Amino acid sequence: MLDQDLVSQEYFYNFLTGKYSIAVMRRLQRNLKEAGLSITSEQWSIMYNLWVEEGLTQQELAIRTFRDKPSVTRLINNLERLNLVIRVNDKNDRRSNLIYLTKIGRKMKEEGMKQANNTIEQALGGLTDDQIALSHTTLHRVLFNLK
Amino acid sequence: MLDQDLVSQEYFYNFLTGKYSIAVMRRLQRNLKEAGLSITSEQWSIMYNLWVEEGLTQQELAIRTFRDKPSVTRLINNLERLNLVIRVNDKNDRRSNLIYLTKIGRKMKEEGMKQANNTIEQALGGLTDDQIALSHTTLHRVLFNLK
DNA sequence: CGACACAAGTTGCGTAAACAACCATAACCA
DNA sequence: TGGTTATGGTTGTTTACGCAACTTGTGTCG
């Protein structure tokens, strides 16, 4: 491969190294902070899934956030320390923890989603609905390919 | 915002939480490992920029990889320990370090780029050139918006 | 029933991240 | 020229990640 190919394919390599994603997550982090929510974007991703559905197992959260089990264990540890979620041992399968939001965690939903939507608007500004929809298809395929 | 909106907009929130990027970077990591290259995907992103152009400052590497200065400092530390790069103090501006590849680092280019291209092929399999080009436009805009 | 595979979660270790504070050198400009 | 500002890099702290190894509890099947 020639050097000029390296450069012309820069987009692909930016994708490989997470450049786009770093940009988006950093902005989300900043927006959350400015809104007075002291959670990280990673913690947000757990909270988001619980806002959609409570009582998920850590395993299920790992799948939905595409993180591994140890990462989820530690994210839940930190969220529990912040009094945003609690672990409830599953009576039917004592291996599992079911994760529930606390009152504070539930109350955070409104502002948390607002900042998420802000971030998305900032990221996608100037793009048409068609462009966005097509990228959706593409990224969905990427996830399917790599799963 | 209603709960069903949460779900229908799932794509956006996956983007926010870096789900796509995690998938790609993890695959790159795996491909590198299977090819016998013991570097992380983050280290790869530094090496890639040096394969394109040697003698960059850490500041310039930070901009090109969209990472902050401390991250680059530590990535270079680790790459130096692996004997893949060296810091050379700039005679003209003694604040700067110019980063050069070692022989080993240069030799790694071929296999490193091969695995990167493998990863991209795996990620984009089944997508048309048009789809890919459009996503390129979209992601480029995202970066522009958030820069 | 009991051995064995499997699944959920945790812990250990090395690496990487953001942010803030800091040092050294260079550039600016009054 | 001398003080202020800006820039390149490092260090400290907390958080997060990936992988491997481990514990505990469930399911399976001879």
XYZ file of C-alpha atoms (C1' of nucleotides) in Angstrom:
354
model
C 0.000 0.000 0.000
C 1.312 3.387 -0.980
C 1.502 6.335 1.347
C -1.007 8.369 -0.615
C -3.510 5.564 -0.165
C -2.960 5.823 3.562
C -3.982 9.446 3.462
C -6.908 9.133 1.074
C -8.356 6.416 3.245
C -7.964 8.547 6.313
C -11.675 8.373 7.002
C -11.524 4.629 7.502
C -8.644 4.894 9.889
C -10.344 7.626 11.849
C -13.205 5.229 12.206
C -10.875 2.475 13.381
C -9.373 4.575 16.103
C -12.668 5.823 17.438
C -12.087 9.439 16.523
C -15.769 10.167 15.856
C -16.897 8.398 18.931
C -14.366 10.143 21.155
C -15.669 13.460 19.873
C -19.291 12.582 20.603
C -18.677 11.087 24.014
C -16.547 14.029 25.059
C -19.309 16.418 24.097
C -21.910 14.382 25.982
C -19.680 14.441 29.034
C -19.328 18.199 28.781
C -23.054 18.766 28.355
C -23.861 16.576 31.341
C -21.379 18.448 33.467
C -22.683 21.854 32.428
C -26.190 20.694 33.354
C -24.930 19.775 36.823
C -25.079 16.005 36.318
C -21.887 14.518 37.653
C -21.897 11.249 35.746
C -19.587 10.049 33.002
C -20.762 9.175 29.516
C -20.159 5.509 30.338
C -22.335 5.765 33.404
C -24.900 7.543 31.255
C -25.052 4.539 28.946
C -26.024 2.301 31.866
C -28.545 4.790 33.168
C -30.080 5.160 29.710
C -30.770 1.451 29.485
C -32.327 1.477 32.937
C -34.478 4.457 32.033
C -35.808 2.348 29.178
C -36.256 -0.749 31.335
C -35.482 -1.410 34.989
C -34.613 -4.714 36.570
C -32.079 -5.786 33.965
C -29.295 -8.172 34.907
C -25.681 -7.072 34.623
C -25.287 -9.575 31.828
C -28.126 -7.956 29.906
C -26.649 -4.516 30.504
C -23.301 -5.763 29.204
C -24.949 -6.916 25.984
C -26.944 -3.733 25.504
C -23.997 -1.435 26.107
C -21.531 -3.664 24.232
C -19.224 -3.754 27.228
C -17.783 -6.771 28.983
C -19.003 -8.111 32.292
C -16.190 -6.724 34.461
C -16.790 -3.247 33.058
C -20.452 -3.457 33.993
C -19.624 -4.735 37.471
C -17.474 -1.687 38.093
C -19.851 0.786 36.507
C -22.623 -0.543 38.736
C -20.298 -0.308 41.747
C -19.748 3.369 41.031
C -23.399 4.081 40.294
C -24.362 2.351 43.535
C -21.884 4.513 45.405
C -23.544 7.558 43.831
C -26.923 6.253 45.067
C -28.301 6.135 41.539
C -28.960 2.370 41.288
C -29.263 -0.640 43.559
C -28.491 -4.323 43.078
C -31.314 -6.684 44.020
C -30.492 -10.360 44.172
C -32.793 -12.355 41.923
C -34.874 -14.769 44.020
C -35.398 -17.098 41.064
C -31.765 -17.262 39.972
C -29.449 -16.432 42.783
C -26.530 -15.956 40.400
C -28.132 -12.823 38.970
C -28.393 -9.276 40.212
C -31.333 -7.231 39.011
C -30.450 -3.567 38.717
C -33.031 -0.965 39.720
C -32.946 2.812 39.775
C -33.205 4.708 43.044
C -35.494 7.699 43.357
C -32.559 9.947 42.588
C -31.685 7.829 39.563
C -35.220 8.049 38.236
C -35.358 11.769 38.815
C -32.229 12.189 36.726
C -33.933 10.823 33.604
C -35.419 14.081 32.392
C -32.252 16.141 32.501
C -30.096 13.195 31.389
C -32.148 12.617 28.258
C -32.306 16.319 27.573
C -28.538 16.590 27.515
C -28.271 13.466 25.373
C -30.653 14.975 22.844
C -28.740 18.239 22.958
C -25.558 16.377 22.154
C -27.170 14.571 19.251
C -28.498 17.816 17.845
C -25.099 19.410 18.110
C -23.447 16.422 16.453
C -25.901 16.116 13.580
C -26.435 19.809 12.885
C -26.554 20.599 9.167
C -27.288 17.045 8.099
C -30.479 16.059 6.310
C -32.836 13.374 7.569
C -31.860 11.248 4.597
C -28.197 11.442 5.374
C -28.859 10.537 8.964
C -31.071 7.612 8.024
C -28.449 6.226 5.639
C -25.743 6.418 8.235
C -28.053 4.614 10.567
C -28.254 1.728 8.081
C -24.509 1.683 7.632
C -23.649 1.698 11.299
C -26.275 -0.918 12.009
C -24.617 -3.128 9.452
C -21.208 -2.558 11.036
C -22.538 -3.689 14.375
C -24.109 -6.728 12.772
C -20.858 -7.588 10.994
C -18.739 -7.393 14.107
C -21.094 -8.881 16.649
C -40.154 12.419 25.914
C -42.100 9.172 25.826
C -40.547 5.789 26.401
C -41.291 4.585 22.890
C -39.285 7.500 21.590
C -36.387 6.288 23.653
C -36.475 2.976 21.875
C -37.072 4.264 18.346
C -34.129 6.610 18.705
C -31.927 3.830 19.975
C -29.527 4.338 17.089
C -28.668 7.818 18.270
C -28.031 6.688 21.790
C -25.865 3.836 20.614
C -23.837 6.426 18.819
C -23.591 8.540 21.948
C -22.245 5.719 24.014
C -19.640 4.650 21.505
C -21.175 1.278 20.798
C -20.084 1.206 17.149
C -16.657 2.420 17.935
C -16.158 -0.077 20.737
C -17.073 -2.852 18.328
C -14.597 -1.695 15.694
C -11.740 -1.057 18.070
C -12.206 -4.382 19.761
C -12.064 -6.140 16.413
C -8.922 -4.261 15.426
C -7.353 -5.255 18.712
C -8.225 -8.885 18.104
C -6.903 -8.868 14.553
C -3.638 -7.296 15.642
C -3.231 -9.876 18.358
C -3.946 -12.784 16.042
C -1.322 -11.427 13.662
C 1.205 -11.439 16.489
C 1.330 -7.655 16.941
C 1.127 -6.898 20.623
C -0.069 -3.316 20.433
C -3.400 -1.846 21.469
C -5.758 -0.101 19.087
C -4.849 3.197 20.754
C -1.168 2.552 20.179
C -2.022 1.610 16.617
C -3.554 5.046 16.088
C -0.258 6.695 17.028
C 1.757 4.282 14.883
C -0.559 4.885 11.932
C 0.089 8.620 12.021
C 3.816 8.018 12.221
C 3.657 5.598 9.305
C 2.114 8.438 7.316
C 4.626 11.008 8.563
C 7.510 10.740 10.992
C 8.922 13.477 13.173
C 5.575 14.788 14.424
C 5.385 16.544 17.772
C 3.262 15.083 20.534
C 0.983 18.065 20.165
C 0.466 17.296 16.493
C -0.198 13.641 17.317
C -2.756 14.710 19.903
C -4.610 16.747 17.279
C -4.486 14.023 14.653
C -5.691 11.290 16.992
C -8.208 13.558 18.765
C -6.695 12.701 22.128
C -5.472 15.055 24.812
C -1.841 15.781 25.578
C -1.483 13.617 28.681
C -2.901 10.645 26.777
C -0.302 11.085 24.052
C 2.498 11.457 26.599
C 1.609 8.109 28.104
C 1.010 6.367 24.800
C 4.448 7.493 23.666
C 5.907 6.314 26.979
C 4.530 2.850 26.355
C 5.544 2.780 22.698
C 9.045 3.865 23.685
C 9.180 1.045 26.219
C 8.196 -1.338 23.419
C 11.072 0.054 21.318
C 8.710 1.127 18.563
C 9.316 4.882 18.685
C 11.846 7.342 20.076
C 11.560 10.913 21.324
C 14.054 13.328 19.781
C 14.297 16.750 21.341
C 13.752 19.459 18.763
C 16.873 21.580 18.377
C 14.875 24.545 17.087
C 12.217 24.495 19.787
C 13.436 22.812 22.886
C 9.913 22.501 24.252
C 9.014 19.988 21.565
C 9.721 16.313 21.154
C 9.807 14.975 17.638
C 8.614 11.394 17.490
C 10.362 8.968 15.159
C 9.863 5.302 14.460
C 12.532 2.782 15.307
C 13.526 0.097 12.822
C 11.132 -2.264 14.556
C 8.389 0.321 14.404
C 8.926 0.846 10.706
C 8.966 -2.841 10.045
C 5.603 -3.181 11.714
C 3.904 -0.975 9.139
C 3.130 -3.677 6.608
C 1.410 -6.068 8.987
C -0.176 -3.257 10.968
C -1.825 -1.757 7.914
C -2.853 -5.166 6.684
C -4.732 -5.891 9.878
C -6.308 -2.444 9.817
C -7.569 -3.050 6.313
C -8.815 -6.481 7.338
C -10.781 -4.897 10.141
C -12.294 -2.308 7.830
C -13.311 -4.988 5.354
C -14.910 -7.031 8.091
C -16.749 -3.979 9.422
C -18.015 -2.748 6.073
C -18.852 -6.114 4.506
C -22.120 -6.064 2.567
C -22.221 -2.300 2.197
C -22.094 -0.568 -1.168
C -19.533 2.067 -2.085
C -22.310 4.640 -2.116
C -23.410 3.809 1.370
C -19.870 4.016 2.601
C -19.242 7.324 0.893
C -22.386 8.835 2.380
C -21.465 7.756 5.858
C -18.109 9.304 5.283
C -19.800 12.637 4.613
C -21.979 12.305 7.669
C -19.210 11.402 10.071
C -17.009 14.121 8.667
C -19.740 16.601 9.438
C -20.078 15.260 12.964
C -16.394 15.829 13.564
C -16.652 19.311 12.124
C -19.634 20.099 14.346
C -17.962 18.976 17.532
C -14.435 20.159 16.929
C -27.879 -38.739 42.532
C -23.477 -36.993 41.042
C -20.100 -35.440 37.783
C -19.623 -31.979 34.477
C -20.580 -28.253 31.594
C -22.373 -23.693 31.703
C -23.827 -19.053 33.200
C -23.620 -14.679 36.243
C -20.792 -12.033 38.642
C -16.240 -10.584 40.838
C -11.250 -9.763 41.217
C -6.482 -8.880 39.479
C -3.568 -6.742 36.272
C -1.973 -3.720 32.735
C -3.484 -0.022 29.754
C -5.989 4.167 28.546
C -9.033 8.114 29.432
C -10.342 13.192 31.197
C -9.228 17.008 33.890
C -6.408 19.958 36.549
C -2.103 21.531 38.037
C 2.441 22.040 36.999
C 7.335 23.005 34.658
C 10.185 24.658 30.996
C 10.753 27.187 26.917
C 9.297 30.483 23.412
C 6.774 34.515 21.743
C 4.867 38.919 22.429
C 4.962 43.636 23.346
C 5.060 47.828 26.163
C 14.780 44.475 27.724
C 11.872 42.466 31.035
C 7.482 40.955 32.358
C 3.390 38.638 30.707
C 1.181 35.330 27.925
C 1.130 31.250 25.224
C 2.751 26.634 24.039
C 4.708 21.762 24.508
C 5.090 18.382 27.623
C 4.663 15.817 32.260
C 2.522 14.268 36.602
C -1.411 13.154 39.825
C -5.937 11.492 40.554
C -10.148 9.175 39.466
C -12.609 6.490 36.204
C -12.978 3.025 32.642
C -11.446 -0.714 29.581
C -9.967 -5.776 27.982
C -8.560 -10.103 29.163
C -7.895 -14.024 32.102
C -8.800 -16.482 36.171
C -11.848 -17.411 39.732
C -16.342 -18.280 42.727
C -20.903 -19.455 43.156
C -25.107 -21.095 41.551
C -27.953 -23.704 37.575
C -28.834 -27.009 34.322
C -27.978 -31.617 32.132
C -27.470 -36.221 31.492
C -25.548 -40.793 32.316
